PDB file of C-alpha atoms and ligand atoms in Angstrom:
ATOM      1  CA  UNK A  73      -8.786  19.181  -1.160  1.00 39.00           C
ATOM      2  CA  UNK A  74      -5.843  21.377  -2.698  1.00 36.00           C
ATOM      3  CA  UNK A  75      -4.633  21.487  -5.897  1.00 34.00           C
ATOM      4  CA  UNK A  76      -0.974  21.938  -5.007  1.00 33.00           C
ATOM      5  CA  UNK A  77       2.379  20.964  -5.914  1.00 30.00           C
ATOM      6  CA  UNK A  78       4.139  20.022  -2.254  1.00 30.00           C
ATOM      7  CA  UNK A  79       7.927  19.356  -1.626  1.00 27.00           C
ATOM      8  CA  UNK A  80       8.435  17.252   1.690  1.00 28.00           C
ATOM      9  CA  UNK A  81      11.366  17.297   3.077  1.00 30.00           C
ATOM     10  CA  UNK A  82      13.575  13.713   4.050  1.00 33.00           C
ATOM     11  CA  UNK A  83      15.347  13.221   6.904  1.00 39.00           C
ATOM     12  CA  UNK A  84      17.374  10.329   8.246  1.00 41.00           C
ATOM     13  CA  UNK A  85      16.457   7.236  10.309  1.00 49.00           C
ATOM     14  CA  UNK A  86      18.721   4.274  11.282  1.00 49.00           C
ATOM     15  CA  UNK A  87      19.243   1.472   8.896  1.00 59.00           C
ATOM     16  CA  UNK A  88      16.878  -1.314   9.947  1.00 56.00           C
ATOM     17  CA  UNK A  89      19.302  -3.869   9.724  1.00 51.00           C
ATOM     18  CA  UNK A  90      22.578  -3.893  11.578  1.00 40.00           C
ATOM     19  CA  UNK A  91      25.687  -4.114  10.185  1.00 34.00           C
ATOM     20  CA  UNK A  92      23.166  -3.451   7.567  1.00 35.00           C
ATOM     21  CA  UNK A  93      23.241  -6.610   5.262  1.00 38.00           C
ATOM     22  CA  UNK A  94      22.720  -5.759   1.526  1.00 36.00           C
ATOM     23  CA  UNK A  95      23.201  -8.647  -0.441  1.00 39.00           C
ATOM     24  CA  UNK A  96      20.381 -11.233  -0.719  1.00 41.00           C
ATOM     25  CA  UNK A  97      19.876 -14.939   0.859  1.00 41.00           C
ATOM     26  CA  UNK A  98      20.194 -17.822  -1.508  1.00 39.00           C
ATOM     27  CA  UNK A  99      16.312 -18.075  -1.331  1.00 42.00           C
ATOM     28  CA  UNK A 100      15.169 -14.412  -1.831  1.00 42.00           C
ATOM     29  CA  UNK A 101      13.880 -13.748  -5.426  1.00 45.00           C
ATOM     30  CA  UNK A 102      15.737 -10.958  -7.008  1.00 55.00           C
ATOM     31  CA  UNK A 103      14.303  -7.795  -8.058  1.00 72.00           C
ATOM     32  CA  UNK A 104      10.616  -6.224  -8.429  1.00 85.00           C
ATOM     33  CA  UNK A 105       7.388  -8.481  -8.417  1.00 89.00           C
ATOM     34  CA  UNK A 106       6.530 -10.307 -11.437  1.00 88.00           C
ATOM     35  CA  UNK A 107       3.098  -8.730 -10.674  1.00 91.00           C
ATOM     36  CA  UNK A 108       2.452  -4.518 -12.372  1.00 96.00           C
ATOM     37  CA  UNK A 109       3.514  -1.811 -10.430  1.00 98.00           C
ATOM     38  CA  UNK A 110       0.724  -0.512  -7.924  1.00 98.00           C
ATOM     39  CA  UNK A 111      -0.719   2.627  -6.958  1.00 98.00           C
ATOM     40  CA  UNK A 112      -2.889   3.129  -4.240  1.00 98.00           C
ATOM     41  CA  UNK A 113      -4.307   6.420  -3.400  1.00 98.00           C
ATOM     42  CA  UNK A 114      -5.843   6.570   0.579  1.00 98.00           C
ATOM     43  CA  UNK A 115      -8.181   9.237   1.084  1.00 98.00           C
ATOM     44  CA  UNK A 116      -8.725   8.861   4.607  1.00 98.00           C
ATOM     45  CA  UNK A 117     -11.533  10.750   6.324  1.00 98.00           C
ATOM     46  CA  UNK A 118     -11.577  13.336   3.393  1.00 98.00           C
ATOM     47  CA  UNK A 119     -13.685  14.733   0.177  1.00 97.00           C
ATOM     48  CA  UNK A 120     -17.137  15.863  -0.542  1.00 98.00           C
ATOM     49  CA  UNK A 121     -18.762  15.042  -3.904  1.00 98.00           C
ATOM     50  CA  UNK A 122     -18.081  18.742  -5.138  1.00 98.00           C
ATOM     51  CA  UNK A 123     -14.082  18.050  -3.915  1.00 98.00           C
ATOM     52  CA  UNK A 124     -14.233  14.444  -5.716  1.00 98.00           C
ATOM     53  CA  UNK A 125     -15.807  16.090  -8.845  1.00 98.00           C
ATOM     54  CA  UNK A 126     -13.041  18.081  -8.833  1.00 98.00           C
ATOM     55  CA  UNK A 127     -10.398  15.655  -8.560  1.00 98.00           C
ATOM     56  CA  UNK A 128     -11.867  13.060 -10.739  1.00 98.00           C
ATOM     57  CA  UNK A 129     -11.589  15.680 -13.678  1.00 98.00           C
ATOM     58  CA  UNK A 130      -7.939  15.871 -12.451  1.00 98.00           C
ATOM     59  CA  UNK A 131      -7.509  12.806 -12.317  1.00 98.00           C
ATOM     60  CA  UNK A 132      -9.202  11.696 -15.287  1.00 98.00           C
ATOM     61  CA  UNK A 133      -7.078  13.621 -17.348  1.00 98.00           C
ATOM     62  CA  UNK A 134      -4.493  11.119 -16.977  1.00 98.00           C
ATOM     63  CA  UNK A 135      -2.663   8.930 -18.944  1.00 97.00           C
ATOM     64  CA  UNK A 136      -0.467   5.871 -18.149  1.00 97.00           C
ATOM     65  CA  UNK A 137       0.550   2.236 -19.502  1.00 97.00           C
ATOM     66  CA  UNK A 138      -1.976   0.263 -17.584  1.00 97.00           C
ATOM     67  CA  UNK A 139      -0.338  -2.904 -18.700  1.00 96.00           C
ATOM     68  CA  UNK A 140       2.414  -1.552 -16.536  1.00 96.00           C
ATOM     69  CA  UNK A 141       0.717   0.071 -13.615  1.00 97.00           C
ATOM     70  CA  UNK A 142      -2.299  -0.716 -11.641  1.00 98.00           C
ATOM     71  CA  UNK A 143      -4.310   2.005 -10.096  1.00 98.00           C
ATOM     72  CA  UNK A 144      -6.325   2.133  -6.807  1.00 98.00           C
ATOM     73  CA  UNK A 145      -8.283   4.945  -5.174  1.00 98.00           C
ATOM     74  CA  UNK A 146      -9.913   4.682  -1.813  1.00 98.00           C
ATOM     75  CA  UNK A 147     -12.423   6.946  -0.951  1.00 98.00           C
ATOM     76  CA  UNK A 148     -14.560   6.716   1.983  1.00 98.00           C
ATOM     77  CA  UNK A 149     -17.222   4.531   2.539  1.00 98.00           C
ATOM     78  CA  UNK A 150     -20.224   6.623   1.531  1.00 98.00           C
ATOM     79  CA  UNK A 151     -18.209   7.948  -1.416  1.00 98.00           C
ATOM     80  CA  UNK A 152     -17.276   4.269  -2.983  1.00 98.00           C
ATOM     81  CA  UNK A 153     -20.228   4.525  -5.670  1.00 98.00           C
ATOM     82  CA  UNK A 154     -20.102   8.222  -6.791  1.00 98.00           C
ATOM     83  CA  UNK A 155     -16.232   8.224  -6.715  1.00 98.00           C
ATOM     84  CA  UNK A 156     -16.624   5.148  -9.068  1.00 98.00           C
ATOM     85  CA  UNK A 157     -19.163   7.436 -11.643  1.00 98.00           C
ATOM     86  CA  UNK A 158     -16.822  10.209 -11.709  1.00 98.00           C
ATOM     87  CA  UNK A 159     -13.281   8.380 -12.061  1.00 98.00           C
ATOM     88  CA  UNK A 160     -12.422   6.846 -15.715  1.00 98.00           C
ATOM     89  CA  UNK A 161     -12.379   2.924 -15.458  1.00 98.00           C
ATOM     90  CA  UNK A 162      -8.667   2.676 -15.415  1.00 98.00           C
ATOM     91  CA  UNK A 163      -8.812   3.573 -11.644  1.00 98.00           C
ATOM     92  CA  UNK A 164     -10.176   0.655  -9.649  1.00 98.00           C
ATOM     93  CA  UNK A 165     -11.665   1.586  -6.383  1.00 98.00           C
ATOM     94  CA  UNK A 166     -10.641   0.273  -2.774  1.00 98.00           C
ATOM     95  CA  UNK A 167     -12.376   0.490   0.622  1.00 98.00           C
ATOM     96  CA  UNK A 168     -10.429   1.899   3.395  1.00 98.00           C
ATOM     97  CA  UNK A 169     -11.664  -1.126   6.200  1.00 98.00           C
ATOM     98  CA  UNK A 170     -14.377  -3.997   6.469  1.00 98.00           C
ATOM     99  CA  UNK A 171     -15.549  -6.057   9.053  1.00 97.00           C
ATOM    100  CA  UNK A 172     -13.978  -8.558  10.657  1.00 97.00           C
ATOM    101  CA  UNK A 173     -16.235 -11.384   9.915  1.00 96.00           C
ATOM    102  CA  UNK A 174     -18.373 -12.045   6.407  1.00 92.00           C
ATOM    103  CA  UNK A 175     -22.220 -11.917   5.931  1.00 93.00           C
ATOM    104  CA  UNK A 176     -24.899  -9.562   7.048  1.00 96.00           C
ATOM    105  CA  UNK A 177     -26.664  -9.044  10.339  1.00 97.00           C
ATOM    106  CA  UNK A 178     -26.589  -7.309  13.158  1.00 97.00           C
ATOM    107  CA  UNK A 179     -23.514  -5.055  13.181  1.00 97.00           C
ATOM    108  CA  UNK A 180     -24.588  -1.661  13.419  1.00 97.00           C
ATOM    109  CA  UNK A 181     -22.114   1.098  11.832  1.00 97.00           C
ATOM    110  CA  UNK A 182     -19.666  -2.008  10.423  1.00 97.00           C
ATOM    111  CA  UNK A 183     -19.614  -2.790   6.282  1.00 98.00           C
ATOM    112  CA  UNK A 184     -19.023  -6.264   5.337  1.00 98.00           C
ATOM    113  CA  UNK A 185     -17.077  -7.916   2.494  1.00 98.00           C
ATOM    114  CA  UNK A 186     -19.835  -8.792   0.579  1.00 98.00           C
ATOM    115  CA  UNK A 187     -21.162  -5.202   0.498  1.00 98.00           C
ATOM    116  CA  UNK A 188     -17.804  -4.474  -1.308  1.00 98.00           C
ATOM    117  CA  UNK A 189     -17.925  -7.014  -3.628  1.00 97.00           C
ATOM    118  CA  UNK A 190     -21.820  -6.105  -4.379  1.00 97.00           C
ATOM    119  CA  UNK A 191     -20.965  -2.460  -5.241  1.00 97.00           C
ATOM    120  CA  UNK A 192     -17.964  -3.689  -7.368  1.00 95.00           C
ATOM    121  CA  UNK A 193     -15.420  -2.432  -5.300  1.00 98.00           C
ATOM    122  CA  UNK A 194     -12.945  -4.615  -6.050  1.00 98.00           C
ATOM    123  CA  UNK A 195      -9.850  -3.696  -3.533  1.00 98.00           C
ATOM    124  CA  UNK A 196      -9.775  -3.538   0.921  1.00 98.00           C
ATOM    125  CA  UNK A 197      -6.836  -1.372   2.618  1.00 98.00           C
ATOM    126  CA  UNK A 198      -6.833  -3.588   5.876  1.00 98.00           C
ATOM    127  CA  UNK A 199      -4.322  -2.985   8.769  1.00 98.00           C
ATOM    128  CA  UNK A 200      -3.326   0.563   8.431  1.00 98.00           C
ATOM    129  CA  UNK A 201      -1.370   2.394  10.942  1.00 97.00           C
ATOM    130  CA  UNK A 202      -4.173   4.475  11.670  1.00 97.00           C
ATOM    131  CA  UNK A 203      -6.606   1.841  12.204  1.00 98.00           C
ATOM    132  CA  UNK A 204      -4.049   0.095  14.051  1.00 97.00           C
ATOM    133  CA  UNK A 205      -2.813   3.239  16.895  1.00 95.00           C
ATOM    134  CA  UNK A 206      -6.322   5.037  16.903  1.00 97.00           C
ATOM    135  CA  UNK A 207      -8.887   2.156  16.884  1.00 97.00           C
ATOM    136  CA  UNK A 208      -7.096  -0.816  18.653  1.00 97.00           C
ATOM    137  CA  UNK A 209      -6.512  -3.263  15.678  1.00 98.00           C
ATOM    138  CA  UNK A 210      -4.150  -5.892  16.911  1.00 98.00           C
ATOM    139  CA  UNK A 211      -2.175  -8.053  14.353  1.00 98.00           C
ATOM    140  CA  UNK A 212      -4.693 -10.895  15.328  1.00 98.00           C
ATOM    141  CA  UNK A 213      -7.513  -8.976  14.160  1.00 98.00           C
ATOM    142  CA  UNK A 214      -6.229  -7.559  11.177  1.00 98.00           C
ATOM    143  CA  UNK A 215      -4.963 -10.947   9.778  1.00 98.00           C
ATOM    144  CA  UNK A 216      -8.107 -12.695  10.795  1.00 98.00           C
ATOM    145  CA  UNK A 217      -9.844  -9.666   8.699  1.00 98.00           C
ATOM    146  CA  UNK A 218      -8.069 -10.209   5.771  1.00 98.00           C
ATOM    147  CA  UNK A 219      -8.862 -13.856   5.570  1.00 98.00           C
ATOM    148  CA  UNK A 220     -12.683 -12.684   5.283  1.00 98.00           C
ATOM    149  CA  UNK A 221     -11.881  -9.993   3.122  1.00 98.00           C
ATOM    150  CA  UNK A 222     -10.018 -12.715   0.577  1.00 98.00           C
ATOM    151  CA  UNK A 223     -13.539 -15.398   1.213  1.00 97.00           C
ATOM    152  CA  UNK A 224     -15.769 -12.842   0.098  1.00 97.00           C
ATOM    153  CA  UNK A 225     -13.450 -12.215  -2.919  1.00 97.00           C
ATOM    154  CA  UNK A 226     -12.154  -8.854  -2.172  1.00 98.00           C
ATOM    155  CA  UNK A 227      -8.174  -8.048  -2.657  1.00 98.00           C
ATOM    156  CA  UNK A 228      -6.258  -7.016  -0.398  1.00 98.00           C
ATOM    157  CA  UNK A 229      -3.541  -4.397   0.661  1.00 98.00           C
ATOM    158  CA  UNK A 230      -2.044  -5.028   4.006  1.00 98.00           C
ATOM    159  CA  UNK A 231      -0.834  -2.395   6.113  1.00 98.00           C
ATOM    160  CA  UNK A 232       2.460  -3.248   8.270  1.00 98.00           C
ATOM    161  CA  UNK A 233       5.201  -0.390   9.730  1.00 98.00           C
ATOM    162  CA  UNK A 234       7.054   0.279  12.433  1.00 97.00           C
ATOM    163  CA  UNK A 235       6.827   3.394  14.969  1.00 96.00           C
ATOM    164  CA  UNK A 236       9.760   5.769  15.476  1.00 95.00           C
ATOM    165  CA  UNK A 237      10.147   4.127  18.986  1.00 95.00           C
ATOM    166  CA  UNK A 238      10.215   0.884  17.525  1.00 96.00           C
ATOM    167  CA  UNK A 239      12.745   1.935  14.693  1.00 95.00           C
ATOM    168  CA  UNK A 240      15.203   3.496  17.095  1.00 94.00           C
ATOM    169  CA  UNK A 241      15.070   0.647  19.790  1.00 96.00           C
ATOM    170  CA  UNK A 242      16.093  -1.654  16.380  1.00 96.00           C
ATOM    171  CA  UNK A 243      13.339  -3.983  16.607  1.00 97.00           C
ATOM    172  CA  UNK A 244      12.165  -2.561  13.029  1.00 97.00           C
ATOM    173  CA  UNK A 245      12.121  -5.889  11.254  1.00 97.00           C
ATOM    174  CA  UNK A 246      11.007  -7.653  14.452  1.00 98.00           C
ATOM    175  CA  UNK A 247       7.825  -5.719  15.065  1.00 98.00           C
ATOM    176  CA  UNK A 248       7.203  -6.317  10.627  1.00 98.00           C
ATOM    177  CA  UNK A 249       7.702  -9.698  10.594  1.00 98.00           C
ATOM    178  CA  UNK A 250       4.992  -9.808  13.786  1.00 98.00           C
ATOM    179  CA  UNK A 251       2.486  -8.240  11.512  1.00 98.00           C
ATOM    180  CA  UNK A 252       3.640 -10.787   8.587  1.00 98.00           C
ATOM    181  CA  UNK A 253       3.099 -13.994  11.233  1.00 98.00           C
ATOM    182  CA  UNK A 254      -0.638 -12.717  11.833  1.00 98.00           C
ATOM    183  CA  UNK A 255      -1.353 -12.890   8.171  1.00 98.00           C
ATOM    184  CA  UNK A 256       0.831 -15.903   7.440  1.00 98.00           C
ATOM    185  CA  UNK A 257      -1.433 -17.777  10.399  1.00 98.00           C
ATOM    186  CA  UNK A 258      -4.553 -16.660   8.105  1.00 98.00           C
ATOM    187  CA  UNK A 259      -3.635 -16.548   4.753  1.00 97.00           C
ATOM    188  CA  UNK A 260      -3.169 -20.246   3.795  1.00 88.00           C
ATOM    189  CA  UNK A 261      -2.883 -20.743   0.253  1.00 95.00           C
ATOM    190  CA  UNK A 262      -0.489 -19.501  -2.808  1.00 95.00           C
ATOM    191  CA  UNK A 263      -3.619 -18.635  -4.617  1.00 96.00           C
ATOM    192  CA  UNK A 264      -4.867 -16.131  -1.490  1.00 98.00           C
ATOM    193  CA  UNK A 265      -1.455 -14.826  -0.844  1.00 98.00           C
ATOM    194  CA  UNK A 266      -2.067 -13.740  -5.062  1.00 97.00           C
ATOM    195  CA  UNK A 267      -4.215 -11.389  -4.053  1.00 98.00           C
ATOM    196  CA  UNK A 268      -2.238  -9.808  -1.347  1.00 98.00           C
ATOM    197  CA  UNK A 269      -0.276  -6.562  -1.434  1.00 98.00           C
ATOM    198  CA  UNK A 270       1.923  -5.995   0.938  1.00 98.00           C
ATOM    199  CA  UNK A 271       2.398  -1.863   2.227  1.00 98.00           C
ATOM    200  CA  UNK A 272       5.305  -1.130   3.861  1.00 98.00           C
ATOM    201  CA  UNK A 273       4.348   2.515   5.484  1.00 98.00           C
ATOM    202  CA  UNK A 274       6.473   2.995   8.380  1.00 97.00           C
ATOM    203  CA  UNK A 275       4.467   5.409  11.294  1.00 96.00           C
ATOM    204  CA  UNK A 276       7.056   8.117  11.673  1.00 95.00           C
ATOM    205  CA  UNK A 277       6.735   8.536   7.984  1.00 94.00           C
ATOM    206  CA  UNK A 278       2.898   9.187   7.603  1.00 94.00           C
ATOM    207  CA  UNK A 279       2.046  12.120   6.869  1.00 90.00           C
ATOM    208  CA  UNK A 280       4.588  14.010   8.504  1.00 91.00           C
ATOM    209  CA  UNK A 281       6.552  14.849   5.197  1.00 89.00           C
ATOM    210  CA  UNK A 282       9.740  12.199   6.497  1.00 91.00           C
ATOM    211  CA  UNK A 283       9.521  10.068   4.334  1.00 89.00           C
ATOM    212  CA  UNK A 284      11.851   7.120   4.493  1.00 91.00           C
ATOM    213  CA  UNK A 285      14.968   7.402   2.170  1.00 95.00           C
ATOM    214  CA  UNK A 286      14.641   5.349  -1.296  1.00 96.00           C
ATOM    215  CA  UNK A 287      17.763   2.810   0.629  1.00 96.00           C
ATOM    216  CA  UNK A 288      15.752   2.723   4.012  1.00 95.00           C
ATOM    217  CA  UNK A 289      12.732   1.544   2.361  1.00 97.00           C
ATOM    218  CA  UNK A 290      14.769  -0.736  -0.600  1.00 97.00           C
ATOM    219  CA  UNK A 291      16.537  -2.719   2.678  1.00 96.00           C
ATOM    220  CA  UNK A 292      12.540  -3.002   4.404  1.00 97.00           C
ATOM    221  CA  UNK A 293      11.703  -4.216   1.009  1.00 98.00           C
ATOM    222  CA  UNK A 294      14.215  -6.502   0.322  1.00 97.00           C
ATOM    223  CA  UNK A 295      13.685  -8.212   3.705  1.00 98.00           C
ATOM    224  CA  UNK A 296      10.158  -8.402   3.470  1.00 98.00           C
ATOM    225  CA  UNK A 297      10.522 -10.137   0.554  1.00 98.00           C
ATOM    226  CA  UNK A 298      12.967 -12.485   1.993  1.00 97.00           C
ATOM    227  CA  UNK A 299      10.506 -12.837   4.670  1.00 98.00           C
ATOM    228  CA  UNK A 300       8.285 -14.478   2.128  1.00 97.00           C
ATOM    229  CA  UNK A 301      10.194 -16.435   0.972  1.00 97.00           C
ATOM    230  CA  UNK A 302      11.545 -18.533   3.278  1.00 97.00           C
ATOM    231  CA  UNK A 303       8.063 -18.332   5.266  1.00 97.00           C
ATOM    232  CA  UNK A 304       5.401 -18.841   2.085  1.00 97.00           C
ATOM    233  CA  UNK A 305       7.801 -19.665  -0.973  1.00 96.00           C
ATOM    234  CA  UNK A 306      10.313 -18.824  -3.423  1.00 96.00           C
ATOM    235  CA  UNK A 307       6.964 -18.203  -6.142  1.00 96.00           C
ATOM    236  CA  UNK A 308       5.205 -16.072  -3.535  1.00 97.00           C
ATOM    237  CA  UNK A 309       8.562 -14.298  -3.192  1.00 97.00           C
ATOM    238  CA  UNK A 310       8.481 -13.229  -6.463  1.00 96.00           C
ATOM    239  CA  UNK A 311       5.018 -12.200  -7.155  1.00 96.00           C
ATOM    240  CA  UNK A 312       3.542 -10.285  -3.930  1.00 98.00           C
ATOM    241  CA  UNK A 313       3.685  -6.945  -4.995  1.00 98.00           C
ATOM    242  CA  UNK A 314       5.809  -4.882  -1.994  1.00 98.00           C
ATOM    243  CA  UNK A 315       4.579  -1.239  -2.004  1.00 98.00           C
ATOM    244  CA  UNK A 316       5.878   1.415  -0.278  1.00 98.00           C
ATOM    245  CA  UNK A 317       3.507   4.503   1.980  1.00 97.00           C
ATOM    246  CA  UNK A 318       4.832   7.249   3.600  1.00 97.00           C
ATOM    247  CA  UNK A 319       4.784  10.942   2.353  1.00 96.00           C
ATOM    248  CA  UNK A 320       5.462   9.933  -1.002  1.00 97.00           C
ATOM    249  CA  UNK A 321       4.804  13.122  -3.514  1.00 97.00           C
ATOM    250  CA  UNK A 322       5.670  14.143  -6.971  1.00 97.00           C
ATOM    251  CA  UNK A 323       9.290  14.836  -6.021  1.00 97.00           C
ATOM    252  CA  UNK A 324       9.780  11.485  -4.601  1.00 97.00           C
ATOM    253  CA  UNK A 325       8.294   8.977  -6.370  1.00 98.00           C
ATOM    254  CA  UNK A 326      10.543   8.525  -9.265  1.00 97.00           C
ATOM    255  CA  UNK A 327      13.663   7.757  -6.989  1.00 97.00           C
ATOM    256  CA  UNK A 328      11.428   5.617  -4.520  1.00 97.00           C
ATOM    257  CA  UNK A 329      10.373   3.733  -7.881  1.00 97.00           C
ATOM    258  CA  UNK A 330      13.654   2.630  -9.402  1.00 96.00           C
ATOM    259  CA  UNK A 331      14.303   0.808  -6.096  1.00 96.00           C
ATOM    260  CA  UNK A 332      15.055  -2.587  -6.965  1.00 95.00           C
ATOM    261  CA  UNK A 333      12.159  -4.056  -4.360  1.00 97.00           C
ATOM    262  CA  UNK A 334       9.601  -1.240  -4.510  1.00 97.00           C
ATOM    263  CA  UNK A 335       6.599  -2.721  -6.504  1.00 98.00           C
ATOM    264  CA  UNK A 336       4.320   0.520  -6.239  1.00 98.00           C
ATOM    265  CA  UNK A 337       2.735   2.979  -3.632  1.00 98.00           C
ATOM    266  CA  UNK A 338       0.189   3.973  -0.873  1.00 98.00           C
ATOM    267  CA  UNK A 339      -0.107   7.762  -0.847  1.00 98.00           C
ATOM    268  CA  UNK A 340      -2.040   9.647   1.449  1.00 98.00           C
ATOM    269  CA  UNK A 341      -2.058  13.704   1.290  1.00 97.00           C
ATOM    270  CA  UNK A 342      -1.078  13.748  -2.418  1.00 98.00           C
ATOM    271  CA  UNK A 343      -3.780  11.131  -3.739  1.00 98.00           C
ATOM    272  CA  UNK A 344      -5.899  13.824  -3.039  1.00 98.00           C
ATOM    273  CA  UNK A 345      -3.559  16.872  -5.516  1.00 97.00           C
ATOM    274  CA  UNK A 346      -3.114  16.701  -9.137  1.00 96.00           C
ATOM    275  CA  UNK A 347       0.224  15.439  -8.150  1.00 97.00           C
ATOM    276  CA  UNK A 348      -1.250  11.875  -7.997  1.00 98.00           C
ATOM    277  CA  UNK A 349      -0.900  11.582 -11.474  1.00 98.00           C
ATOM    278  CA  UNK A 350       2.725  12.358 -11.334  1.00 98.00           C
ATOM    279  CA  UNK A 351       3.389   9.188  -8.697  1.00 98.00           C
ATOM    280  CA  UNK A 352       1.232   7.044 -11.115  1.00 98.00           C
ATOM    281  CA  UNK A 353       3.772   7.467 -13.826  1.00 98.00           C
ATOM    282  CA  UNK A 354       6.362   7.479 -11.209  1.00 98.00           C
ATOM    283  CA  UNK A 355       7.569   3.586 -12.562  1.00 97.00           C
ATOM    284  CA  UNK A 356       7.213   4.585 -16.430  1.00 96.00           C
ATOM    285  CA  UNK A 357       9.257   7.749 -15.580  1.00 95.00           C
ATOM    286  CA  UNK A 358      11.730   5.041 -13.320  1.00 95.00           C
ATOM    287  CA  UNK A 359      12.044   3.040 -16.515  1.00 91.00           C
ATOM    288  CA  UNK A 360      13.340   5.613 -18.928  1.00 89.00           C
ATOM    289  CA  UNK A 361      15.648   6.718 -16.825  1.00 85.00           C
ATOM    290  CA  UNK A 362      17.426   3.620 -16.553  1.00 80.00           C
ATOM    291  CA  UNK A 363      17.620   3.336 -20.538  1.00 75.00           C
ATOM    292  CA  UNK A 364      18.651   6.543 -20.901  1.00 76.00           C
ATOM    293  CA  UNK A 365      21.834   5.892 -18.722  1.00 69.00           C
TER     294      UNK A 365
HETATM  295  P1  LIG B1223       0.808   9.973   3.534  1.00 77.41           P
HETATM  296  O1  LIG B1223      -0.096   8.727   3.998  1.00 77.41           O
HETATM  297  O2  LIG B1223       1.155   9.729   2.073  1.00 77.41           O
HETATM  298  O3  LIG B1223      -0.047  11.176   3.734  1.00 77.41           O
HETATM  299  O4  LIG B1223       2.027   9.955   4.381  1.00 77.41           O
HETATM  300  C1  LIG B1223       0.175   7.424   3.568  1.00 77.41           C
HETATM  301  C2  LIG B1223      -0.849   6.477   4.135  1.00 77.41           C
HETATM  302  O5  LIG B1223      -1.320   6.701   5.252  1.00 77.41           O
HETATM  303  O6  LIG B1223      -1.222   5.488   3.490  1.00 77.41           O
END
């Protein structure tokens, strides 16, 4: 892991939408989730406990409103318990996948629900882009995965995007709102869709340093949360926290968080530099700049 500042660069996509439609349907709640802004930090296949030691103390070192933002870091599995002794309590810890199923048995190399919930892990990144394109996980899978995840009593953040190919043939919202019907077909209640955060991370944006423009992701967003509402209800609308992933940094997050439907964050490369801290005060940082206009 590097300690370093980075400074990605943005580049332009097609609006999702044509004859891009910004104004909002009678039923679409207005504005940010009701719920606190969320940061999620994916580690993917990285650290070592000397590099987590390290970061922790970064980390640590940190201050924010927690009655504003929310906090996540996701190591890897074998990490979960000594990330957990090094980090200060304010950071609650995610896994990076479970298995598709609940309870114990003969599943050699997979980590159930309950082994989350056992080590106190409270949080489950499920249907990530990776996991997706490199190990097969079809929409069916995931959404059937996160309806374990939720029995066993672990939260949730749920992965959907779009590839490049997808974006520039225009079926952007089409191939989202695919990924929203497998959950919707699994998720049945208002109470489970509570602990549900959505992640828009579009593919051509991870970890390639393009990250979507703060209006690209704002009209995803906005949509999305449309999508919930006419498809789970006005209520759900309002409180499913919408989070953006894709090459967010230190330069970007600020502008990415004053977006009227951008509840939070999944960061990749930078959850792992000192800039983390920056994108975790990324909303408090939105907030005063808006009074001091
Ligand atoms: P990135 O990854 O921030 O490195 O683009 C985001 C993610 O994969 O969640």
């Amino acid at each position: 892991m590097v300690f370093a500042r980075s400074c990605l660069m943005r580049t332009r996509t097609p609006s999702v939408l044509a004859g891009a439609r910004r104004g909002r349907s009678a039923l679409s709640a207005v504005g940010k989730s009701t719920g606190k802004f969320f940061v999620g930090g994916n580690w993917k296949c990285n650290g070592s406990t000397s590099s987590i030691s390290s970061l922790s103390e970064c980390l640590n070192s940190v201050e924010w409103d927690t009655s504003l933002t929310e906090v996540v870091c996701a190591p890897p599995y074998p990490y979960l318990p000594y990330a957990r002794s090094c980090l200060k309590p304010t950071y609650a810890m995610a896994a990076q996948n479970c298995r598709n199923g609940v309870g114990y048995g003969a599943y050699t190399g997979e980590v159930s629900p309950e082994m989350l919930v056992d080590l106190a892990v409270p949080w489950v990144i499920l249907g990530h882009s990776e996991r997706r394109s490199l190990y097969g996980e079809t929409n069916s899978e995931v959404g059937e995965k996160v309806k374990h995840a939720l029995a066993a009593g672990l939260d949730v953040i749920f992965c959907v995007g779009e590839s490049l190919e997808q974006r520039e043939a225009g079926v952007t919202m089409e191939t989202l709102f695919a990924q929203m019907e497998a959950l919707k077909k699994e998720v049945e209640t208002e109470e489970e869709w509570s602990h549900v955060v959505v992640a828009y991370e579009p593919v051509w944006a991870i970890g390639t340093g393009k990250v979507a423009t703060p209006e690209q992701a704002q009209e995803v967003h906005a949509s999305l949360r449309e999508w919930l509402a006419s498809n789970i209800s006005n209520s759900t609308s309002a409180s499913t926290r919408i989070i953006y992933g894709g090459s967010v940094n230190g330069s970007n997050c600020v502008h990415l968080a004053s977006e009227e439907d951008i509840d939070g964050f999944l960061v990749g490369g930078a959850s792992l530099k000192a800039e983390f801290g920056d994108i975790v005060k990324a909303n408090e940082k939105a907030k005063e700049e808006v009074v001091q206009k």
